[in-house]
Amino acid sequence: GDSVTQTEGLVTLTEGLPVMLNCTYQTIYSNPFLFWYVQHLNESPRLLLKSFTDNKRTEHQGFHATLHKSSSSFHLQKSSAQLSDSALYYCALTSGSWQLIFGSGTQLTVMP
Amino acid sequence: GALVYQYPRRTICKSGTSMRMECQAVGFQATSVAWYRQSPQKTFELIALSTVNSAIKYEQNFTQEKFPISHPNLSFSSMTVLNAYLEDRGLYLCGARTGGADAEQFFGPGTRLTVL
């Protein structure tokens, strides 16, 4: 079945450094939709980015991601981390059905 | 805007008892509602996916007998945790979507269940 893999459970970096959170997926569906959700402490997850277009960069709130179907990847990036970016980040996939499949999440901690 | 409310926000129940939680979508039609459990050490565990006018689909390790769900209309869903035990502790999140596969899933704030 479909799956999403986030290899890093925990990422810690210093404010101002670039951020890259990995996300790869598996699906037999040729047109998957990929999402990034962010969950701050004591809050519910909310949508950060989404894409279904191959090789097109999607941006929101300083974050960006590009869906690469050739490598089944949808990595989340930001050029300069801020303290307020500390949160749990989830990559998710839907392959045309109602079900969203989430990765295991990456806890990003930004230090001053 | 689209909002999802969940009631109660926190609840405590004795081991072996049951509790019911509710999810309400405001500002959009919740054609599908997914119930998740987020445990302290785990990511989202999908419990079940409910789509209006379709059978509720439960994930492995979760059953209708343990987590009965009602999704009677496009704005409301409820789930009961029957015979709750310690392993049922966690944050129960409701995620509601409308429209097609690219539709955003809106999450409620969750119901935090503590089992004594």
PDB file of C-alpha atoms in Angstrom, chain A residues 34-87:
ATOM      1  CA  LEU A  34       1.689  15.570  -1.323  1.00  0.00           C
ATOM      2  CA  PHE A  35       1.253  17.743   1.735  1.00  0.00           C
ATOM      3  CA  TRP A  36       3.321  19.152   4.558  1.00  0.00           C
ATOM      4  CA  TYR A  37       1.554  19.756   7.856  1.00  0.00           C
ATOM      5  CA  VAL A  38       3.044  21.591  10.816  1.00  0.00           C
ATOM      6  CA  GLN A  39       2.065  21.073  14.432  1.00  0.00           C
ATOM      7  CA  HIS A  40       3.261  23.521  17.048  1.00  0.00           C
ATOM      8  CA  LEU A  41       3.293  22.574  20.703  1.00  0.00           C
ATOM      9  CA  ASN A  42      -0.203  22.155  22.135  1.00  0.00           C
ATOM     10  CA  GLU A  43      -1.793  22.973  18.812  1.00  0.00           C
ATOM     11  CA  SER A  44      -3.442  20.849  16.166  1.00  0.00           C
ATOM     12  CA  PRO A  45      -1.733  20.223  12.823  1.00  0.00           C
ATOM     13  CA  ARG A  46      -2.324  22.695  10.060  1.00  0.00           C
ATOM     14  CA  LEU A  47      -1.515  22.649   6.371  1.00  0.00           C
ATOM     15  CA  LEU A  48       1.757  24.273   5.365  1.00  0.00           C
ATOM     16  CA  LEU A  49       2.201  23.257   1.725  1.00  0.00           C
ATOM     17  CA  LYS A  50       0.655  21.024  -0.868  1.00  0.00           C
ATOM     18  CA  SER A  51       1.495  19.999  -4.407  1.00  0.00           C
ATOM     19  CA  PHE A  52       0.557  17.606  -7.131  1.00  0.00           C
ATOM     20  CA  THR A  53       2.538  19.090 -10.015  1.00  0.00           C
ATOM     21  CA  ASP A  54       5.792  17.401 -10.905  1.00  0.00           C
ATOM     22  CA  ASN A  55       8.923  19.558 -10.640  1.00  0.00           C
ATOM     23  CA  LYS A  56       7.042  22.668  -9.604  1.00  0.00           C
ATOM     24  CA  ARG A  57       8.203  24.557  -6.530  1.00  0.00           C
ATOM     25  CA  THR A  58       5.506  25.375  -3.987  1.00  0.00           C
ATOM     26  CA  GLU A  59       6.101  28.075  -1.395  1.00  0.00           C
ATOM     27  CA  HIS A  60       4.365  29.285   1.732  1.00  0.00           C
ATOM     28  CA  GLN A  61       5.512  31.225   4.781  1.00  0.00           C
ATOM     29  CA  GLY A  62       9.139  31.007   3.763  1.00  0.00           C
ATOM     30  CA  PHE A  63       9.074  27.248   3.298  1.00  0.00           C
ATOM     31  CA  HIS A  64       9.211  25.567  -0.075  1.00  0.00           C
ATOM     32  CA  ALA A  65       9.007  22.078  -1.488  1.00  0.00           C
ATOM     33  CA  THR A  66       9.142  20.549  -4.943  1.00  0.00           C
ATOM     34  CA  LEU A  67       7.428  17.322  -5.858  1.00  0.00           C
ATOM     35  CA  HIS A  68       9.823  15.096  -7.786  1.00  0.00           C
ATOM     36  CA  LYS A  69       7.988  12.082  -9.104  1.00  0.00           C
ATOM     37  CA  SER A  70      11.190  10.627 -10.545  1.00  0.00           C
ATOM     38  CA  SER A  71      12.588  10.218  -7.049  1.00  0.00           C
ATOM     39  CA  SER A  72       9.258  10.076  -5.203  1.00  0.00           C
ATOM     40  CA  SER A  73      10.331  12.922  -2.987  1.00  0.00           C
ATOM     41  CA  PHE A  74       8.797  16.055  -1.499  1.00  0.00           C
ATOM     42  CA  HIS A  75      11.460  17.534   0.770  1.00  0.00           C
ATOM     43  CA  LEU A  76      10.647  20.614   2.821  1.00  0.00           C
ATOM     44  CA  GLN A  77      13.174  23.438   2.788  1.00  0.00           C
ATOM     45  CA  LYS A  78      13.714  26.885   4.171  1.00  0.00           C
ATOM     46  CA  SER A  79      16.699  29.112   3.556  1.00  0.00           C
ATOM     47  CA  SER A  80      17.013  30.432   7.096  1.00  0.00           C
ATOM     48  CA  ALA A  81      15.508  28.837  10.193  1.00  0.00           C
ATOM     49  CA  GLN A  82      13.735  30.916  12.796  1.00  0.00           C
ATOM     50  CA  LEU A  83      13.082  30.078  16.418  1.00  0.00           C
ATOM     51  CA  SER A  84       9.361  30.047  15.695  1.00  0.00           C
ATOM     52  CA  ASP A  85       9.860  27.238  13.177  1.00  0.00           C
ATOM     53  CA  SER A  86      10.354  24.770  16.017  1.00  0.00           C
ATOM     54  CA  ALA A  87       7.511  22.293  15.613  1.00  0.00           C
TER      55      ALA A  87
END
